[in-house]
Amino acid sequence: MSRMTTPRQLFVHELQDVYYAEKTLTRVLPTLASQATDRELTRAFESHARETQKQVTNLEKVFKSIGERAEGQPCPGIDGIKREHDEFMREHDATPVVADVFLTGSAARAEHYEIAAYTSLIEKARALGERDSVKLLQANLRQEKDALKKVETISKRILKSTNGSSPRSRSSSSSRGRSTSARSTARRSTAKRSSSTRTRSRS
Ligand code: ZN
Ligand code: FE
Ligand code: FE
């Protein structure tokens, strides 16, 4: 382990971190697109996948402009967000609507992570006087913010459309039985769907 002594080294490290994250997301976003059922959501993931390719290129330009080799550094943050998604999809046989809402949340988690990463990278680039880097990083940040807004809007729309068809009992006497009711409904649909393709039945 070498001693890190300058903000510039930290900047390069964090750049490598986000470079790894973006490259990971170029593989993850097409998966999300294929898992989504809602058409607008699928398209949002497809278009953000294309933007992400461009973001990778922008980061390569940043590396070049500061005279560093474009290189990734494993980023446990994005790996964790990905793993949370993978485990949910493996362990819960969610209905299409529930899965879509879940996917918007997974995407939002990734976007928030990226927004935080770019915001602090931009601050450092500015402090270091790296103006070209600032511009390139800002372009990526803008796309992340737009992507976040888009999935938030889609999530709201999907949730609104399910209003009233909630499996939960709404009677005033059932505050005690609510979670039980939601859980048993989930179990029922798991049982129904697992008969065909699944071998395991965890929930
Ligand atoms: Zn790191
Ligand atoms: Fe990104
Ligand atoms: Fe993103």
PDB file of C-alpha atoms and ligand atoms in Angstrom:
ATOM      1  CA  MET A   1       0.000   0.000   0.000  1.00  0.00           C
ATOM      2  CA  SER A   2       1.468   3.344  -1.015  1.00  0.00           C
ATOM      3  CA  ARG A   3       0.840   6.513   0.943  1.00  0.00           C
ATOM      4  CA  MET A   4      -1.673   8.865  -0.636  1.00  0.00           C
ATOM      5  CA  THR A   5      -0.497  12.400  -0.120  1.00  0.00           C
ATOM      6  CA  THR A   6      -2.280  14.706  -2.564  1.00  0.00           C
ATOM      7  CA  PRO A   7      -5.862  15.600  -3.511  1.00  0.00           C
ATOM      8  CA  ARG A   8      -4.830  14.895  -7.090  1.00  0.00           C
ATOM      9  CA  GLN A   9      -4.080  11.276  -6.222  1.00  0.00           C
ATOM     10  CA  LEU A  10      -7.468  11.064  -4.546  1.00  0.00           C
ATOM     11  CA  PHE A  11      -9.050  12.556  -7.660  1.00  0.00           C
ATOM     12  CA  VAL A  12      -7.401   9.915  -9.847  1.00  0.00           C
ATOM     13  CA  HIS A  13      -8.442   7.168  -7.447  1.00  0.00           C
ATOM     14  CA  GLU A  14     -12.057   8.271  -7.454  1.00  0.00           C
ATOM     15  CA  LEU A  15     -11.971   8.625 -11.206  1.00  0.00           C
ATOM     16  CA  GLN A  16     -10.840   4.996 -11.441  1.00  0.00           C
ATOM     17  CA  ASP A  17     -13.621   4.079  -9.073  1.00  0.00           C
ATOM     18  CA  VAL A  18     -16.376   5.709 -11.130  1.00  0.00           C
ATOM     19  CA  TYR A  19     -14.804   4.385 -14.338  1.00  0.00           C
ATOM     20  CA  TYR A  20     -15.218   0.861 -12.980  1.00  0.00           C
ATOM     21  CA  ALA A  21     -18.776   1.702 -11.891  1.00  0.00           C
ATOM     22  CA  GLU A  22     -19.743   3.026 -15.331  1.00  0.00           C
ATOM     23  CA  LYS A  23     -18.248   0.013 -17.071  1.00  0.00           C
ATOM     24  CA  THR A  24     -20.188  -2.239 -14.736  1.00  0.00           C
ATOM     25  CA  LEU A  25     -23.371  -0.310 -15.516  1.00  0.00           C
ATOM     26  CA  THR A  26     -22.907  -0.710 -19.270  1.00  0.00           C
ATOM     27  CA  ARG A  27     -23.400  -4.434 -18.586  1.00  0.00           C
ATOM     28  CA  VAL A  28     -26.113  -4.065 -15.940  1.00  0.00           C
ATOM     29  CA  LEU A  29     -28.441  -1.622 -17.721  1.00  0.00           C
ATOM     30  CA  PRO A  30     -29.251  -3.948 -20.648  1.00  0.00           C
ATOM     31  CA  THR A  31     -30.123  -6.593 -18.036  1.00  0.00           C
ATOM     32  CA  LEU A  32     -32.464  -4.160 -16.289  1.00  0.00           C
ATOM     33  CA  ALA A  33     -34.016  -3.342 -19.674  1.00  0.00           C
ATOM     34  CA  SER A  34     -34.712  -7.015 -20.285  1.00  0.00           C
ATOM     35  CA  GLN A  35     -36.123  -7.514 -16.790  1.00  0.00           C
ATOM     36  CA  ALA A  36     -38.503  -4.563 -17.017  1.00  0.00           C
ATOM     37  CA  THR A  37     -42.015  -5.158 -18.304  1.00  0.00           C
ATOM     38  CA  ASP A  38     -43.195  -1.565 -18.564  1.00  0.00           C
ATOM     39  CA  ARG A  39     -42.282  -0.283 -22.016  1.00  0.00           C
ATOM     40  CA  GLU A  40     -41.306   3.195 -20.945  1.00  0.00           C
ATOM     41  CA  LEU A  41     -39.074   1.717 -18.253  1.00  0.00           C
ATOM     42  CA  THR A  42     -37.416  -0.668 -20.713  1.00  0.00           C
ATOM     43  CA  ARG A  43     -36.744   2.241 -23.044  1.00  0.00           C
ATOM     44  CA  ALA A  44     -35.405   4.385 -20.222  1.00  0.00           C
ATOM     45  CA  PHE A  45     -32.904   1.655 -19.331  1.00  0.00           C
ATOM     46  CA  GLU A  46     -31.953   1.155 -22.976  1.00  0.00           C
ATOM     47  CA  SER A  47     -31.365   4.837 -23.530  1.00  0.00           C
ATOM     48  CA  HIS A  48     -29.403   5.202 -20.296  1.00  0.00           C
ATOM     49  CA  ALA A  49     -27.302   2.196 -21.355  1.00  0.00           C
ATOM     50  CA  ARG A  50     -26.355   4.121 -24.497  1.00  0.00           C
ATOM     51  CA  GLU A  51     -25.630   7.252 -22.464  1.00  0.00           C
ATOM     52  CA  THR A  52     -23.475   5.184 -20.152  1.00  0.00           C
ATOM     53  CA  GLN A  53     -21.288   4.056 -23.068  1.00  0.00           C
ATOM     54  CA  LYS A  54     -20.761   7.725 -23.803  1.00  0.00           C
ATOM     55  CA  GLN A  55     -19.994   8.405 -20.144  1.00  0.00           C
ATOM     56  CA  VAL A  56     -17.256   5.767 -20.260  1.00  0.00           C
ATOM     57  CA  THR A  57     -15.795   7.581 -23.265  1.00  0.00           C
ATOM     58  CA  ASN A  58     -16.025  10.910 -21.430  1.00  0.00           C
ATOM     59  CA  LEU A  59     -14.128   9.431 -18.493  1.00  0.00           C
ATOM     60  CA  GLU A  60     -11.444   8.168 -20.867  1.00  0.00           C
ATOM     61  CA  LYS A  61     -11.141  11.749 -22.118  1.00  0.00           C
ATOM     62  CA  VAL A  62     -10.745  12.954 -18.534  1.00  0.00           C
ATOM     63  CA  PHE A  63      -7.948  10.432 -17.933  1.00  0.00           C
ATOM     64  CA  LYS A  64      -6.292  11.613 -21.115  1.00  0.00           C
ATOM     65  CA  SER A  65      -6.601  15.289 -20.288  1.00  0.00           C
ATOM     66  CA  ILE A  66      -4.886  14.806 -16.925  1.00  0.00           C
ATOM     67  CA  GLY A  67      -2.233  12.557 -18.434  1.00  0.00           C
ATOM     68  CA  GLU A  68      -3.289   9.341 -16.726  1.00  0.00           C
ATOM     69  CA  ARG A  69      -3.970   5.919 -18.137  1.00  0.00           C
ATOM     70  CA  ALA A  70      -7.677   4.985 -18.194  1.00  0.00           C
ATOM     71  CA  GLU A  71      -7.884   2.299 -15.581  1.00  0.00           C
ATOM     72  CA  GLY A  72     -10.645   0.906 -13.397  1.00  0.00           C
ATOM     73  CA  GLN A  73     -10.493   0.288  -9.696  1.00  0.00           C
ATOM     74  CA  PRO A  74     -12.982  -2.154  -8.161  1.00  0.00           C
ATOM     75  CA  CYS A  75     -15.771  -0.128  -6.604  1.00  0.00           C
ATOM     76  CA  PRO A  76     -17.503  -2.038  -3.774  1.00  0.00           C
ATOM     77  CA  GLY A  77     -20.224   0.613  -3.702  1.00  0.00           C
ATOM     78  CA  ILE A  78     -21.637  -0.156  -7.125  1.00  0.00           C
ATOM     79  CA  ASP A  79     -20.947  -3.876  -6.677  1.00  0.00           C
ATOM     80  CA  GLY A  80     -23.103  -3.767  -3.549  1.00  0.00           C
ATOM     81  CA  ILE A  81     -25.964  -1.994  -5.318  1.00  0.00           C
ATOM     82  CA  LYS A  82     -25.760  -4.563  -8.099  1.00  0.00           C
ATOM     83  CA  ARG A  83     -25.693  -7.434  -5.631  1.00  0.00           C
ATOM     84  CA  GLU A  84     -28.734  -6.125  -3.813  1.00  0.00           C
ATOM     85  CA  HIS A  85     -30.591  -6.140  -7.123  1.00  0.00           C
ATOM     86  CA  ASP A  86     -29.347  -9.595  -8.131  1.00  0.00           C
ATOM     87  CA  GLU A  87     -30.328 -11.126  -4.799  1.00  0.00           C
ATOM     88  CA  PHE A  88     -33.781  -9.608  -4.824  1.00  0.00           C
ATOM     89  CA  MET A  89     -34.457 -10.889  -8.323  1.00  0.00           C
ATOM     90  CA  ARG A  90     -33.191 -14.337  -7.362  1.00  0.00           C
ATOM     91  CA  GLU A  91     -35.044 -14.614  -4.084  1.00  0.00           C
ATOM     92  CA  HIS A  92     -38.388 -12.971  -4.784  1.00  0.00           C
ATOM     93  CA  ASP A  93     -40.650 -14.106  -7.535  1.00  0.00           C
ATOM     94  CA  ALA A  94     -42.136 -10.634  -7.879  1.00  0.00           C
ATOM     95  CA  THR A  95     -45.077  -9.931 -10.142  1.00  0.00           C
ATOM     96  CA  PRO A  96     -44.231  -7.766 -13.185  1.00  0.00           C
ATOM     97  CA  VAL A  97     -45.550  -4.589 -11.567  1.00  0.00           C
ATOM     98  CA  VAL A  98     -43.711  -5.175  -8.291  1.00  0.00           C
ATOM     99  CA  ALA A  99     -40.553  -6.074 -10.201  1.00  0.00           C
ATOM    100  CA  ASP A 100     -40.804  -2.897 -12.281  1.00  0.00           C
ATOM    101  CA  VAL A 101     -41.182  -0.736  -9.190  1.00  0.00           C
ATOM    102  CA  PHE A 102     -38.245  -2.568  -7.613  1.00  0.00           C
ATOM    103  CA  LEU A 103     -36.126  -1.950 -10.734  1.00  0.00           C
ATOM    104  CA  THR A 104     -36.833   1.787 -10.632  1.00  0.00           C
ATOM    105  CA  GLY A 105     -35.552   1.740  -7.043  1.00  0.00           C
ATOM    106  CA  SER A 106     -32.408  -0.188  -7.987  1.00  0.00           C
ATOM    107  CA  ALA A 107     -31.727   2.289 -10.755  1.00  0.00           C
ATOM    108  CA  ALA A 108     -32.359   5.238  -8.428  1.00  0.00           C
ATOM    109  CA  ARG A 109     -29.841   3.821  -5.940  1.00  0.00           C
ATOM    110  CA  ALA A 110     -27.221   3.600  -8.679  1.00  0.00           C
ATOM    111  CA  GLU A 111     -28.005   7.117  -9.926  1.00  0.00           C
ATOM    112  CA  HIS A 112     -27.727   8.601  -6.435  1.00  0.00           C
ATOM    113  CA  TYR A 113     -24.389   6.858  -6.019  1.00  0.00           C
ATOM    114  CA  GLU A 114     -23.135   8.206  -9.330  1.00  0.00           C
ATOM    115  CA  ILE A 115     -24.455  11.692  -8.594  1.00  0.00           C
ATOM    116  CA  ALA A 116     -22.508  11.735  -5.322  1.00  0.00           C
ATOM    117  CA  ALA A 117     -19.393  10.449  -7.079  1.00  0.00           C
ATOM    118  CA  TYR A 118     -19.531  13.012  -9.891  1.00  0.00           C
ATOM    119  CA  THR A 119     -20.389  15.888  -7.578  1.00  0.00           C
ATOM    120  CA  SER A 120     -17.270  15.312  -5.494  1.00  0.00           C
ATOM    121  CA  LEU A 121     -15.126  14.620  -8.567  1.00  0.00           C
ATOM    122  CA  ILE A 122     -16.215  17.939 -10.066  1.00  0.00           C
ATOM    123  CA  GLU A 123     -15.331  19.769  -6.860  1.00  0.00           C
ATOM    124  CA  LYS A 124     -11.862  18.232  -6.908  1.00  0.00           C
ATOM    125  CA  ALA A 125     -11.335  18.859 -10.623  1.00  0.00           C
ATOM    126  CA  ARG A 126     -12.294  22.477 -10.095  1.00  0.00           C
ATOM    127  CA  ALA A 127      -9.919  22.837  -7.170  1.00  0.00           C
ATOM    128  CA  LEU A 128      -7.153  21.312  -9.273  1.00  0.00           C
ATOM    129  CA  GLY A 129      -7.847  23.727 -12.131  1.00  0.00           C
ATOM    130  CA  GLU A 130      -8.744  20.911 -14.529  1.00  0.00           C
ATOM    131  CA  ARG A 131     -11.319  22.776 -16.567  1.00  0.00           C
ATOM    132  CA  ASP A 132     -11.763  20.228 -19.350  1.00  0.00           C
ATOM    133  CA  SER A 133     -12.326  17.535 -16.758  1.00  0.00           C
ATOM    134  CA  VAL A 134     -14.938  19.693 -15.032  1.00  0.00           C
ATOM    135  CA  LYS A 135     -16.893  20.025 -18.281  1.00  0.00           C
ATOM    136  CA  LEU A 136     -16.762  16.322 -19.110  1.00  0.00           C
ATOM    137  CA  LEU A 137     -17.743  15.301 -15.602  1.00  0.00           C
ATOM    138  CA  GLN A 138     -20.591  17.794 -15.590  1.00  0.00           C
ATOM    139  CA  ALA A 139     -21.934  16.293 -18.796  1.00  0.00           C
ATOM    140  CA  ASN A 140     -22.064  12.894 -17.095  1.00  0.00           C
ATOM    141  CA  LEU A 141     -23.598  14.343 -13.925  1.00  0.00           C
ATOM    142  CA  ARG A 142     -26.379  15.972 -15.933  1.00  0.00           C
ATOM    143  CA  GLN A 143     -27.276  12.645 -17.524  1.00  0.00           C
ATOM    144  CA  GLU A 144     -27.353  10.920 -14.132  1.00  0.00           C
ATOM    145  CA  LYS A 145     -29.709  13.548 -12.758  1.00  0.00           C
ATOM    146  CA  ASP A 146     -31.986  13.205 -15.774  1.00  0.00           C
ATOM    147  CA  ALA A 147     -31.918   9.423 -15.494  1.00  0.00           C
ATOM    148  CA  LEU A 148     -32.856   9.643 -11.815  1.00  0.00           C
ATOM    149  CA  LYS A 149     -35.773  11.965 -12.545  1.00  0.00           C
ATOM    150  CA  LYS A 150     -36.984   9.663 -15.283  1.00  0.00           C
ATOM    151  CA  VAL A 151     -37.088   6.507 -13.150  1.00  0.00           C
ATOM    152  CA  GLU A 152     -38.696   8.436 -10.297  1.00  0.00           C
ATOM    153  CA  THR A 153     -41.439   9.649 -12.620  1.00  0.00           C
ATOM    154  CA  ILE A 154     -41.990   6.163 -14.023  1.00  0.00           C
ATOM    155  CA  SER A 155     -42.106   4.661 -10.545  1.00  0.00           C
ATOM    156  CA  LYS A 156     -44.757   7.155  -9.442  1.00  0.00           C
ATOM    157  CA  ARG A 157     -46.815   6.469 -12.540  1.00  0.00           C
ATOM    158  CA  ILE A 158     -46.692   2.700 -12.068  1.00  0.00           C
ATOM    159  CA  LEU A 159     -47.533   2.935  -8.365  1.00  0.00           C
ATOM    160  CA  LYS A 160     -50.409   5.281  -9.096  1.00  0.00           C
ATOM    161  CA  SER A 161     -51.817   2.890 -11.676  1.00  0.00           C
ATOM    162  CA  THR A 162     -51.906   0.129  -9.061  1.00  0.00           C
ATOM    163  CA  ASN A 163     -53.812   2.279  -6.578  1.00  0.00           C
ATOM    164  CA  GLY A 164     -56.985   0.511  -5.545  1.00  0.00           C
ATOM    165  CA  SER A 165     -55.848  -2.846  -6.788  1.00  0.00           C
ATOM    166  CA  SER A 166     -53.607  -3.256  -3.788  1.00  0.00           C
ATOM    167  CA  PRO A 167     -53.881  -6.725  -2.315  1.00  0.00           C
ATOM    168  CA  ARG A 168     -53.761  -5.181   1.150  1.00  0.00           C
ATOM    169  CA  SER A 169     -56.906  -5.038   3.163  1.00  0.00           C
ATOM    170  CA  ARG A 170     -57.930  -1.438   3.629  1.00  0.00           C
ATOM    171  CA  SER A 171     -60.533  -1.892   6.316  1.00  0.00           C
ATOM    172  CA  SER A 172     -59.949   0.186   9.424  1.00  0.00           C
ATOM    173  CA  SER A 173     -59.825  -2.844  11.681  1.00  0.00           C
ATOM    174  CA  SER A 174     -56.961  -4.505   9.883  1.00  0.00           C
ATOM    175  CA  SER A 175     -53.889  -2.510  10.797  1.00  0.00           C
ATOM    176  CA  ARG A 176     -52.758  -5.629  12.647  1.00  0.00           C
ATOM    177  CA  GLY A 177     -53.351  -7.982   9.740  1.00  0.00           C
ATOM    178  CA  ARG A 178     -51.914  -5.819   7.025  1.00  0.00           C
ATOM    179  CA  SER A 179     -48.423  -7.094   6.663  1.00  0.00           C
ATOM    180  CA  THR A 180     -49.654 -10.633   7.048  1.00  0.00           C
ATOM    181  CA  SER A 181     -52.100 -10.097   4.252  1.00  0.00           C
ATOM    182  CA  ALA A 182     -49.495  -8.615   1.927  1.00  0.00           C
ATOM    183  CA  ARG A 183     -47.103 -11.411   2.757  1.00  0.00           C
ATOM    184  CA  SER A 184     -49.588 -14.186   2.142  1.00  0.00           C
ATOM    185  CA  THR A 185     -50.550 -12.645  -1.166  1.00  0.00           C
ATOM    186  CA  ALA A 186     -46.898 -12.587  -2.133  1.00  0.00           C
ATOM    187  CA  ARG A 187     -46.577 -16.220  -1.074  1.00  0.00           C
ATOM    188  CA  ARG A 188     -49.615 -17.210  -3.093  1.00  0.00           C
ATOM    189  CA  SER A 189     -48.304 -15.602  -6.266  1.00  0.00           C
ATOM    190  CA  THR A 190     -44.901 -17.171  -5.674  1.00  0.00           C
ATOM    191  CA  ALA A 191     -46.487 -20.575  -5.372  1.00  0.00           C
ATOM    192  CA  LYS A 192     -48.534 -20.010  -8.487  1.00  0.00           C
ATOM    193  CA  ARG A 193     -45.592 -18.964 -10.602  1.00  0.00           C
ATOM    194  CA  SER A 194     -42.994 -21.316  -9.223  1.00  0.00           C
ATOM    195  CA  SER A 195     -44.827 -24.404 -10.408  1.00  0.00           C
ATOM    196  CA  SER A 196     -43.554 -23.926 -13.933  1.00  0.00           C
ATOM    197  CA  THR A 197     -39.955 -22.873 -14.009  1.00  0.00           C
ATOM    198  CA  ARG A 198     -38.626 -22.506 -10.517  1.00  0.00           C
ATOM    199  CA  THR A 199     -37.278 -25.223  -8.337  1.00  0.00           C
ATOM    200  CA  ARG A 200     -36.729 -23.239  -5.197  1.00  0.00           C
ATOM    201  CA  SER A 201     -39.395 -21.419  -3.258  1.00  0.00           C
ATOM    202  CA  ARG A 202     -37.865 -18.922  -0.918  1.00  0.00           C
ATOM    203  CA  SER A 203     -39.439 -15.562  -0.296  1.00  0.00           C
TER     204      SER A 203
HETATM  205 ZN    ZN B   1     -12.154   3.274  -3.848  1.00  0.00          ZN
HETATM  206 FE    FE B   2     -23.385   6.667 -15.307  1.00  0.00          FE
HETATM  207 FE    FE B   3     -26.421   6.425 -14.418  1.00  0.00          FE
END
